[in-house]
Amino acid sequence: MTNGGNNAINPAKIVDLAVYPPLGIARVGNAEGEEDYFTAAEVIGALPTDPGALRDAQGKIKRQAVRFRIYARLTSGEVRELTLDDGVEIEWHVTVANLKAGWYEFTNALDLPDGLSITAPKRNADTSSGRFRLDITPPPRTIAGRDLSGVGYILEGRFFSTPVYLGELRTDSQGRLLFLGGRGFAAPHWPGTKPTTFANNTLWFDDVADGPVRARITIGGITFDATPGYVAVVPPNYAPGLFGVVTMDDVARDLFAAQNWLQLPPETRFTRDIWPIFSRLTGMQWVNHGLFMAHGFGSPLDAGHLDVLAKLTDASEQGRAWRLSVLTLFRDPALGGAVNRSKLPYLYGDAFGDKDDHARGLLAVTATMYRHLMAWAVGEFVNDWEGPPPPVRFEELTPADQLEHLSRAPLYECLGGPFHPGIELTWIMRRESIWAAPYRLKVLEEGEPAQQDFGPELTPEICLAANGPLRGVAPGALTRWLGIPWHTDEASCQSDFEYAPSTYLSMPSYWGARVPNQVLSAEAWSRSTDSASPALQRLKHLAYREDWTRDINGRNYYERIANMVQEWWMLGMIVPRDTPAHLRNLGLPATSHVENGRHPSNAGSNHKLELMETIERVDSPVSPDVGARGVVPSGEGKPPRRVYHRGEV
């Protein structure tokens, strides 16, 4: 809420000032226009923007910016946002860094039980002298005023002698900070060096980053330093509107509750505590074919179906047996030992790839989520269901409610596992030592860098010690734990279709809600939405899923990860579409999530699509309009970008 200039604040009534969000999530993009960005969602579970506005006219991906605000807590208990319209002065001070190449290799999460953690050697250990050249550390930047941008606010460091752009600062018309991150660029120090692994490529760099966001506010000649916020720049969200079964917000809240920092509501409410679990499970149908079969539309766990919802919301004794049977489908997070593979969620866990048979080989819901599921199963929950909660408008929230949404929305957008290492943030987010308070990171003193050297190897003991790397955060401290470059990790960690192709179905998934596995293509959607086609034929198309990485796969794994580095922006995004009434009548949800935006140079011509359309409309011929359905027209028979011949695959 914006306050007018006549609503001046008395500095004597200020208890404290703080930057919000406490941790903002920016995302890389390679669209180059001055206005080719969108702002991150500021309410929990919202889309960041109109899905049609995620790319520019050339198909390049826009960056996700973070808007930072200043809130004051007053002696009266009131909370209010402060802007330049309130007659105050706001000076922003931001420092970010990328410390990946000079950090330690990812081997496994270093806080795992039962000896699962693996000691990590240094990345680029052969660069024994002058290791500072591996760290990309731009000088801090300061900005103050309205509607500012330009070269003076760019954050640029160096990898050896190569300039690396990590982002820039801007302000809006009220003096709020807009932070835009990198361009999605990655490269080796030695030109021509190919990536060889998912997470630890030698002498490579990328342009994600993280660091503190500080603000100095002057009111009536009195200056305050606000409690700092933080920004992390991460890869694109390829499935906006879908969320992890376990979000990073779930992980954080579970930690805060366990530390008695946050008092969670004792009762279980269906809309708040149960519906999101089943809704997010069902949402995975759009990014993984196996999970579509397990709990997509038509499944007994289809949370979008009215008959299933009736059973989910039924707190009666008559429904108890069904609810208990559903509870038994979920993996108990408290159980150790061997993994139970016939449980939900069917997603990889932190230990997969190192000790697949351990309980941590597959993901479990958090302890808090499981507690709510147990209460629900025995009927001890409030049935407050009135339909899916309507979208919340940030401007209509009270300032106090704005704080909660600004704190939680960024983490709700990020996955809460598996952390192997993860694709946005990783396992360190569940360690209490990096937090100062709920949602507020423990930021080290200004000017204090993140320590990069803890000896030739980082052991679990050193890592978790009180004076270890998790004693707080400083520029580069969050993203250094992730794969380098991020592109190779996304092109490596996919689904069981790659790891065990002879087994039934393509689940588990790694990060399907952010890095899709198998998707409903624009071509399949165009045929399924053709009401002139037979109903069963339309359902066949709706059930057809294609490999999301099909345009970059190459002839082997090494070609795939190399192609991803260059062509990450050409891959499709999975975006929400209103489902036509004739499909809803067949049991589909009101919203479907469809692949869109594949680059035409990859897709090639659609002669197969034209043939299908001709066959399916043979009984009611209508001139086809393939291009109008958002798929690549046939043109003059342009082949796909990559065509392989006998013996090449």
XYZ file of C-alpha atoms in Angstrom:
649
model
C 0.000 0.000 0.000
C 1.349 3.392 -0.963
C 1.054 6.201 1.542
C 0.642 9.777 0.391
C 3.187 12.461 1.164
C 0.858 13.998 3.737
C 1.097 10.837 5.784
C 4.565 11.570 7.106
C 6.021 9.242 9.687
C 7.429 10.337 13.045
C 10.904 8.777 13.410
C 10.504 8.660 17.189
C 7.718 6.122 16.742
C 9.830 3.654 14.723
C 10.759 0.452 16.540
C 12.645 -1.040 13.605
C 12.909 -1.085 9.828
C 13.485 -4.116 7.621
C 13.975 -5.027 3.979
C 11.340 -7.304 2.423
C 11.354 -9.910 1.064
C 13.898 -11.258 3.568
C 15.102 -13.581 0.791
C 14.126 -12.706 -2.776
C 14.467 -15.090 -5.722
C 15.592 -13.633 -9.045
C 15.929 -15.791 -12.161
C 18.247 -15.538 -15.138
C 17.059 -14.739 -18.659
C 18.656 -13.767 -21.955
C 16.059 -11.325 -23.355
C 17.971 -8.106 -23.984
C 15.360 -5.337 -24.104
C 15.407 -2.656 -21.440
C 11.940 -3.690 -20.260
C 12.312 -7.427 -20.933
C 11.821 -8.593 -17.372
C 8.979 -9.371 -14.991
C 8.770 -9.200 -11.214
C 8.637 -12.222 -8.943
C 5.315 -13.148 -7.382
C 4.709 -11.327 -4.101
C 1.888 -13.525 -2.823
C 2.099 -17.213 -1.967
C 1.388 -19.507 -4.898
C 0.818 -16.775 -7.468
C 2.094 -16.736 -11.010
C 4.950 -14.257 -11.358
C 3.287 -12.693 -14.412
C 1.116 -13.402 -17.410
C 2.617 -16.616 -18.869
C 2.364 -15.082 -22.315
C 4.849 -12.428 -21.256
C 7.698 -14.726 -20.203
C 9.558 -14.419 -23.544
C 10.399 -11.598 -25.921
C 9.517 -11.455 -29.624
C 12.579 -13.565 -30.505
C 11.612 -16.278 -28.029
C 14.315 -15.385 -25.530
C 13.470 -15.801 -21.838
C 12.886 -12.697 -19.739
C 14.555 -12.281 -16.392
C 12.618 -12.520 -13.151
C 13.380 -9.431 -11.094
C 12.824 -9.011 -7.366
C 11.200 -5.884 -5.939
C 12.544 -4.997 -2.488
C 10.560 -2.801 -0.096
C 11.080 -1.133 3.291
C 8.638 -1.766 6.135
C 8.534 -0.001 9.492
C 7.203 -1.402 12.726
C 5.906 1.364 14.991
C 5.522 1.701 18.755
C 1.742 1.440 18.257
C 2.174 -2.024 16.760
C 1.288 -0.722 13.287
C 3.207 -2.000 10.306
C 3.565 0.148 7.209
C 5.612 0.337 4.047
C 7.820 3.391 3.535
C 8.424 4.862 0.084
C 9.762 8.137 -1.251
C 6.172 9.367 -1.322
C 6.336 9.437 2.487
C 9.030 12.100 2.450
C 11.817 9.688 3.420
C 15.161 9.068 1.721
C 16.089 5.474 0.821
C 19.578 4.414 -0.218
C 20.041 0.809 -1.358
C 23.359 -1.003 -1.091
C 23.802 -4.416 -2.741
C 26.717 -6.833 -2.949
C 26.531 -10.169 -4.788
C 29.064 -12.796 -5.787
C 29.451 -16.112 -7.573
C 31.859 -18.331 -5.618
C 31.133 -21.687 -7.264
C 34.440 -22.332 -9.024
C 36.524 -21.581 -5.931
C 34.341 -23.661 -3.596
C 34.212 -27.414 -2.948
C 32.752 -30.034 -5.244
C 29.260 -31.263 -4.734
C 29.412 -34.883 -3.584
C 26.374 -35.164 -1.355
C 24.526 -33.147 1.230
C 26.895 -32.861 4.187
C 24.239 -33.132 6.894
C 22.858 -36.575 6.011
C 22.610 -39.313 8.693
C 23.972 -42.857 8.688
C 27.298 -41.979 7.103
C 25.683 -40.876 3.840
C 27.571 -37.590 3.658
C 30.686 -37.703 1.491
C 33.771 -35.531 2.049
C 34.160 -32.984 -0.740
C 37.470 -31.995 -2.365
C 38.049 -28.490 -3.671
C 36.816 -27.566 -7.089
C 39.666 -26.709 -9.434
C 42.189 -27.953 -6.893
C 44.981 -27.629 -9.472
C 44.543 -23.859 -9.293
C 46.482 -23.787 -6.056
C 47.759 -20.217 -6.260
C 45.721 -17.164 -7.091
C 42.465 -18.957 -6.338
C 40.819 -15.555 -5.897
C 40.683 -15.479 -9.703
C 38.020 -18.219 -9.514
C 35.702 -15.987 -7.460
C 33.437 -13.556 -9.301
C 33.108 -10.656 -6.875
C 31.752 -7.404 -8.313
C 32.225 -4.244 -6.256
C 29.129 -3.193 -4.287
C 26.610 -0.894 -5.906
C 24.480 1.845 -4.374
C 21.289 3.375 -5.779
C 18.880 6.011 -4.430
C 16.029 7.837 -6.114
C 13.116 7.277 -8.478
C 13.069 5.364 -11.767
C 16.826 4.905 -11.965
C 18.779 2.471 -14.139
C 21.926 2.428 -16.227
C 25.527 1.302 -16.526
C 26.444 2.833 -13.175
C 24.312 0.252 -11.385
C 25.653 -2.882 -13.082
C 27.287 -5.611 -10.965
C 30.183 -7.023 -12.971
C 33.103 -9.124 -11.759
C 35.784 -11.257 -13.393
C 36.526 -14.943 -13.793
C 40.284 -14.803 -14.230
C 40.352 -11.953 -16.781
C 36.893 -12.579 -18.301
C 34.243 -9.961 -17.401
C 31.089 -11.559 -15.985
C 27.830 -9.640 -15.654
C 25.928 -10.762 -12.531
C 23.045 -8.319 -12.566
C 22.002 -4.732 -12.019
C 20.064 -2.407 -9.746
C 17.083 -0.267 -10.665
C 14.451 1.665 -8.742
C 10.756 2.139 -9.375
C 8.709 5.337 -9.156
C 8.490 5.067 -5.332
C 12.182 4.338 -4.803
C 11.779 0.614 -4.211
C 14.698 -1.519 -5.388
C 14.442 -3.756 -8.441
C 17.180 -6.365 -8.705
C 17.793 -8.122 -12.037
C 20.204 -11.055 -12.191
C 22.420 -12.605 -14.850
C 21.781 -13.578 -18.475
C 22.058 -17.366 -18.116
C 25.579 -17.358 -19.552
C 28.154 -20.066 -18.832
C 31.545 -20.798 -20.355
C 34.881 -22.511 -19.691
C 38.097 -20.662 -18.938
C 39.772 -22.463 -21.840
C 37.675 -22.038 -25.019
C 36.527 -25.308 -26.505
C 36.503 -27.199 -23.191
C 33.409 -29.404 -23.070
C 31.421 -30.087 -19.902
C 31.831 -33.635 -18.648
C 29.722 -34.000 -15.526
C 26.523 -32.834 -13.868
C 27.894 -30.618 -11.081
C 31.658 -30.132 -10.997
C 32.972 -29.035 -14.375
C 36.600 -27.952 -14.293
C 37.337 -24.235 -14.809
C 33.801 -23.388 -15.803
C 31.714 -20.472 -14.563
C 28.095 -19.333 -14.766
C 26.340 -16.092 -13.832
C 24.028 -16.936 -10.951
C 24.854 -15.152 -7.705
C 23.601 -14.148 -4.275
C 24.201 -11.535 -1.633
C 22.814 -9.084 0.952
C 20.432 -6.231 0.175
C 20.940 -3.356 2.604
C 19.060 -0.096 2.939
C 19.672 3.190 4.761
C 16.596 5.293 5.459
C 16.683 8.944 6.472
C 13.578 10.453 8.095
C 13.564 14.005 9.368
C 17.349 14.096 9.470
C 17.569 10.820 11.427
C 19.182 7.847 9.690
C 18.247 4.193 10.206
C 19.898 1.054 8.874
C 17.211 -1.455 8.012
C 17.567 -5.137 8.850
C 19.058 -6.450 5.582
C 17.352 -8.671 3.085
C 19.030 -11.033 0.664
C 18.768 -11.974 -2.999
C 19.565 -15.243 -4.752
C 19.735 -15.544 -8.536
C 18.727 -18.977 -9.798
C 17.853 -20.704 -13.129
C 14.561 -20.076 -14.959
C 11.258 -21.501 -13.820
C 10.242 -23.703 -16.746
C 6.858 -24.565 -15.206
C 5.341 -21.382 -13.728
C 2.140 -22.094 -11.849
C 3.274 -25.549 -10.723
C 4.951 -26.164 -7.369
C 6.967 -28.878 -5.706
C 5.111 -31.452 -3.650
C 7.506 -30.269 -0.948
C 8.401 -26.608 -1.323
C 11.334 -24.787 0.240
C 8.738 -22.959 2.302
C 7.658 -26.321 3.741
C 11.272 -27.126 4.592
C 11.864 -23.740 6.209
C 8.670 -23.762 8.265
C 9.433 -27.256 9.482
C 12.845 -26.049 10.660
C 11.476 -22.900 12.287
C 8.845 -24.900 14.159
C 11.399 -27.480 15.320
C 13.581 -24.652 16.690
C 10.569 -23.082 18.466
C 11.093 -19.933 16.416
C 7.666 -20.136 14.857
C 4.428 -21.243 16.465
C 2.451 -23.137 13.854
C -1.348 -23.379 14.191
C -2.120 -26.511 16.217
C -5.265 -27.464 14.320
C -5.345 -28.997 10.858
C -7.434 -27.107 8.313
C -8.199 -28.759 5.010
C -7.755 -25.720 2.754
C -4.508 -24.569 4.359
C -2.823 -27.849 5.321
C -4.214 -30.738 3.244
C -5.422 -29.380 -0.071
C -1.960 -28.029 -1.103
C -0.358 -31.465 -0.693
C -2.834 -33.241 -2.940
C -3.105 -30.332 -5.369
C 0.655 -30.221 -5.871
C 0.783 -34.006 -6.240
C -1.842 -33.824 -8.969
C -0.040 -30.896 -10.601
C 2.992 -33.107 -11.235
C 0.974 -34.815 -13.998
C 2.050 -32.035 -16.386
C 5.792 -32.586 -16.016
C 6.275 -36.342 -15.568
C 4.418 -39.127 -17.383
C 4.672 -41.639 -14.536
C 3.239 -39.145 -12.061
C 0.477 -38.360 -14.533
C -0.483 -42.017 -14.357
C -0.133 -42.162 -10.563
C -2.106 -39.104 -9.501
C -3.094 -37.143 -12.591
C -6.602 -36.721 -13.957
C -8.652 -39.890 -13.750
C -6.595 -41.257 -10.838
C -8.208 -42.084 -7.466
C -5.967 -39.289 -6.133
C -6.956 -36.680 -8.723
C -7.433 -33.670 -6.453
C -9.204 -31.785 -9.221
C -12.055 -34.283 -9.516
C -15.241 -33.539 -7.600
C -15.737 -37.152 -6.470
C -12.189 -37.322 -5.095
C -12.579 -33.927 -3.417
C -15.742 -35.143 -1.745
C -13.780 -37.964 -0.122
C -10.800 -35.765 0.714
C -12.991 -33.262 2.545
C -15.162 -35.852 4.310
C -14.241 -35.847 8.009
C -16.862 -38.438 8.943
C -16.240 -41.791 10.590
C -17.609 -43.442 7.430
C -14.757 -41.982 5.414
C -12.072 -42.887 7.962
C -11.041 -46.175 6.330
C -10.448 -44.497 2.966
C -8.458 -41.654 4.514
C -6.283 -44.089 6.463
C -5.598 -46.062 3.319
C -4.474 -42.857 1.617
C -2.238 -41.998 4.577
C -0.455 -45.327 4.191
C 0.564 -44.211 0.701
C 2.794 -41.473 2.145
C 6.361 -42.046 3.242
C 6.859 -41.374 6.969
C 9.747 -38.868 7.232
C 10.679 -40.199 10.681
C 11.457 -43.693 9.419
C 15.052 -44.514 8.613
C 16.506 -47.746 7.343
C 15.686 -49.078 3.905
C 13.628 -47.061 1.452
C 10.026 -48.012 0.815
C 9.627 -47.570 -2.921
C 5.864 -48.011 -2.956
C 5.169 -44.722 -1.203
C 4.511 -41.096 -2.078
C 5.833 -38.727 -3.114
C 7.557 -40.694 -5.846
C 10.435 -38.256 -6.182
C 14.153 -38.826 -5.805
C 15.713 -38.086 -2.446
C 19.014 -36.643 -1.256
C 20.809 -39.993 -1.187
C 19.864 -41.200 -4.668
C 22.900 -42.051 -6.735
C 25.009 -42.845 -3.686
C 22.866 -45.156 -1.568
C 19.626 -45.721 -3.417
C 18.271 -48.275 -0.916
C 18.463 -45.927 2.064
C 15.300 -44.175 3.255
C 16.780 -40.906 1.954
C 16.923 -42.401 -1.543
C 13.386 -41.107 -2.112
C 11.811 -37.880 -0.873
C 9.404 -37.668 2.043
C 7.036 -34.891 3.037
C 8.202 -32.831 6.002
C 7.371 -33.770 9.594
C 4.854 -30.915 9.738
C 3.123 -32.025 6.546
C 2.982 -35.622 7.786
C 1.517 -34.524 11.118
C -1.305 -32.805 9.259
C -1.861 -35.874 7.087
C -2.153 -38.073 10.190
C -4.668 -35.694 11.765
C -6.626 -35.603 8.517
C -6.637 -39.392 8.250
C -8.327 -39.842 11.634
C -10.838 -37.069 10.953
C -9.282 -34.469 13.263
C -9.377 -31.585 10.836
C -11.548 -28.585 10.045
C -13.372 -28.970 6.755
C -13.349 -25.356 5.593
C -13.362 -26.226 1.905
C -15.132 -23.715 -0.345
C -13.188 -24.450 -3.496
C -9.608 -23.586 -4.494
C -8.632 -20.369 -2.714
C -9.061 -17.416 -5.102
C -5.941 -15.464 -6.114
C -4.892 -12.846 -3.598
C -4.060 -9.316 -4.740
C -1.016 -7.941 -2.952
C -2.433 -4.421 -2.892
C -5.518 -5.614 -1.012
C -3.556 -7.201 1.843
C -2.947 -5.433 5.122
C 0.707 -4.451 5.631
C 1.101 -7.207 8.247
C -0.245 -9.791 5.800
C 2.003 -8.367 3.088
C 5.000 -9.222 5.262
C 3.955 -12.855 5.536
C 3.427 -13.202 1.798
C 6.683 -11.411 0.957
C 8.518 -13.759 3.344
C 6.979 -17.006 2.149
C 6.211 -16.511 -1.550
C 9.850 -16.701 -2.762
C 10.505 -19.978 -0.942
C 7.129 -21.412 -1.962
C 8.311 -20.971 -5.550
C 11.481 -23.023 -4.882
C 11.694 -26.798 -4.550
C 12.197 -28.360 -1.128
C 14.152 -31.328 -2.445
C 15.801 -33.435 -3.510
C 19.038 -31.727 -2.576
C 21.402 -33.528 -4.923
C 22.409 -30.781 -5.054
C 19.193 -28.992 -6.066
C 18.454 -26.566 -8.813
C 17.552 -23.364 -6.959
C 18.688 -23.546 -3.339
C 20.002 -26.572 -1.522
C 20.248 -28.488 1.746
C 21.911 -25.678 3.702
C 18.486 -23.991 3.879
C 17.430 -26.609 6.456
C 20.357 -25.746 8.778
C 19.379 -23.461 11.652
C 22.827 -21.843 11.808
C 22.295 -19.797 8.622
C 19.081 -18.226 9.930
C 18.761 -15.291 12.308
C 14.979 -15.585 12.612
C 12.111 -17.092 10.615
C 12.737 -16.288 6.934
C 15.573 -13.887 7.824
C 19.086 -15.143 7.020
C 21.985 -14.513 9.404
C 23.874 -11.992 7.276
C 27.515 -11.482 8.247
C 28.814 -7.990 8.942
C 29.096 -5.714 5.933
C 32.460 -6.181 4.239
C 33.014 -9.649 5.706
C 33.347 -12.109 2.806
C 32.216 -15.698 2.760
C 35.209 -17.834 3.740
C 36.269 -20.053 0.835
C 39.094 -22.096 2.346
C 38.407 -24.755 4.975
C 41.339 -26.968 4.041
C 41.915 -29.294 1.076
C 38.690 -31.187 1.825
C 35.378 -30.175 3.324
C 34.313 -32.865 5.752
C 30.865 -33.096 7.343
C 32.434 -32.290 10.700
C 34.129 -29.130 9.443
C 31.059 -28.108 7.493
C 28.667 -28.347 10.433
C 31.022 -26.920 13.059
C 30.141 -23.652 14.783
C 32.958 -21.838 12.920
C 32.260 -23.599 9.622
C 30.795 -22.248 6.384
C 27.231 -22.316 7.743
C 27.738 -19.775 10.543
C 26.023 -17.126 8.413
C 25.748 -15.859 4.851
C 27.704 -13.346 2.796
C 27.901 -12.654 -0.948
C 28.006 -15.942 -2.859
C 27.368 -18.171 0.191
C 24.121 -19.750 -1.047
C 24.698 -20.514 -4.733
C 28.260 -21.865 -4.298
C 26.844 -25.202 -3.090
C 25.118 -25.874 -6.414
C 26.278 -27.401 -9.689
C 28.579 -25.558 -12.077
C 27.297 -24.650 -14.510
C 23.661 -25.055 -13.533
C 22.816 -26.041 -17.100
C 24.603 -29.388 -16.894
C 22.766 -30.319 -13.712
C 19.367 -29.559 -15.258
C 20.206 -31.652 -18.315
C 21.464 -34.538 -16.148
C 19.042 -35.054 -13.271
C 15.731 -35.901 -14.881
C 13.537 -38.971 -14.319
C 13.633 -42.741 -14.066
C 13.145 -42.918 -17.820
C 16.871 -42.096 -18.090
C 18.137 -44.214 -15.191
C 15.991 -47.354 -15.419
C 14.302 -47.283 -18.834
C 13.246 -50.925 -18.638
C 10.989 -50.311 -15.626
C 7.308 -49.391 -15.788
C 6.604 -45.628 -15.895
C 9.034 -42.729 -15.815
C 8.852 -41.889 -12.095
C 10.587 -40.874 -9.874
C 11.395 -37.346 -10.947
C 14.113 -35.028 -9.701
C 12.845 -31.504 -10.183
C 9.896 -31.915 -12.510
C 8.025 -28.869 -11.210
C 10.969 -26.663 -12.278
C 12.849 -28.864 -14.760
C 10.197 -30.922 -16.597
C 10.653 -34.523 -17.709
C 7.779 -35.468 -20.034
C 5.261 -32.856 -21.128
C 2.006 -32.253 -22.968
C 3.245 -30.638 -26.168
C 1.580 -27.798 -28.071
C 1.007 -30.244 -30.914
C -0.818 -32.741 -28.690
C -2.824 -29.919 -27.149
C -3.864 -28.638 -30.573
C -5.286 -32.039 -31.465
C -6.912 -32.650 -28.079
C -8.737 -29.308 -28.199
C -10.208 -29.918 -31.643
C -13.860 -30.557 -30.835
C -14.393 -32.042 -34.298
C -12.081 -34.939 -33.445
C -13.567 -38.079 -31.788
C -13.590 -37.936 -27.966
C -11.440 -41.029 -27.487
C -8.932 -39.696 -30.004
C -8.731 -36.409 -28.076
C -8.056 -38.317 -24.872
C -5.240 -40.213 -26.599
C -3.538 -36.925 -27.405
C -4.085 -35.655 -23.857
C -2.380 -38.748 -22.485
C 0.595 -38.424 -24.826
C 3.743 -37.019 -23.225
C 6.964 -36.028 -24.975
C 10.506 -35.727 -23.669
C 11.105 -32.134 -22.584
C 14.785 -32.277 -23.584
C 14.105 -33.810 -27.012
C 15.492 -30.753 -28.822
C 18.870 -30.873 -27.061
C 19.418 -34.591 -26.432
C 22.155 -35.086 -29.024
C 23.720 -38.463 -29.664
C 24.846 -39.062 -26.076
C 24.856 -37.605 -22.568
C 27.841 -35.349 -23.232
C 26.184 -33.750 -26.219
C 23.035 -33.169 -24.210
C 24.736 -31.253 -21.411
C 26.824 -29.268 -23.921
C 23.707 -28.385 -25.904
C 21.922 -27.295 -22.732
C 24.623 -24.708 -22.011
C 23.918 -23.006 -25.327
C 20.241 -23.738 -25.943
C 18.635 -23.648 -22.472
C 16.433 -20.747 -23.566
C 15.063 -22.654 -26.575
C 13.338 -25.265 -24.429
C 9.605 -25.071 -23.901
C 7.919 -23.628 -20.833
C 4.966 -25.432 -19.306
C 2.269 -22.776 -18.964
C -1.356 -22.836 -17.777
C -4.180 -22.924 -20.320
C -7.924 -22.829 -19.791
C -9.308 -26.255 -20.575
C -12.198 -26.185 -23.094
C -15.590 -27.245 -21.810
C -15.751 -30.368 -23.989
C -12.553 -31.613 -22.327
C -13.698 -30.710 -18.820
C -16.755 -32.837 -19.547
C -14.371 -35.746 -20.140
C -12.899 -35.349 -16.637
C -10.056 -32.887 -17.210
C -9.294 -30.100 -14.746
C -10.266 -26.500 -15.451
C -6.619 -25.612 -16.100
C -4.145 -27.649 -18.126
C -0.410 -27.006 -18.329
C 0.950 -27.146 -21.853
C 4.433 -26.867 -23.321
C 4.850 -23.609 -25.178
C 7.636 -21.516 -26.676
C 9.910 -24.156 -28.224
C 12.188 -22.421 -30.673
C 11.119 -22.951 -34.317
C 14.639 -23.885 -35.372
C 14.416 -26.915 -33.084
C 10.906 -28.047 -33.851
C 10.961 -28.242 -37.637
C 7.868 -28.919 -39.736
C 4.743 -30.673 -38.604
C 3.868 -33.029 -41.428
C 2.834 -35.675 -38.884
C 0.523 -33.176 -37.206
C -1.038 -32.276 -40.545
C -1.657 -35.932 -41.273
C -3.292 -36.464 -37.863
C -5.499 -33.426 -38.352
C -6.592 -34.612 -41.766
C -7.446 -38.076 -40.464
C -9.287 -36.798 -37.384
C -11.394 -34.312 -39.362
C -12.205 -36.636 -42.230
C -15.837 -36.826 -41.135
C -16.187 -33.057 -40.777
C -13.607 -31.417 -43.021
C -12.600 -27.891 -42.064
C -9.629 -25.991 -43.398
C -6.867 -26.631 -40.874
C -5.229 -23.647 -39.193
C -2.224 -25.205 -37.544
C -0.381 -21.954 -36.968
C -3.306 -20.490 -35.028
C -2.936 -23.254 -32.465
C 0.521 -22.118 -31.442
C 2.529 -24.847 -33.159
C 5.087 -24.570 -35.923
C 3.480 -24.486 -39.378
C 4.737 -26.821 -42.052
C 6.134 -24.106 -44.299
C 8.361 -25.606 -46.931
C 9.209 -28.752 -45.090
C 11.951 -27.453 -42.763
C 13.612 -30.370 -40.928
C 14.148 -30.308 -37.177
C 17.358 -28.812 -35.852
C 18.852 -32.220 -35.150
C 18.242 -35.298 -37.299
C 20.096 -38.525 -36.601
C 20.748 -41.368 -38.932
C 21.333 -45.048 -38.553
C 24.214 -45.729 -36.196
C 24.344 -42.175 -34.787
C 22.115 -42.613 -31.738
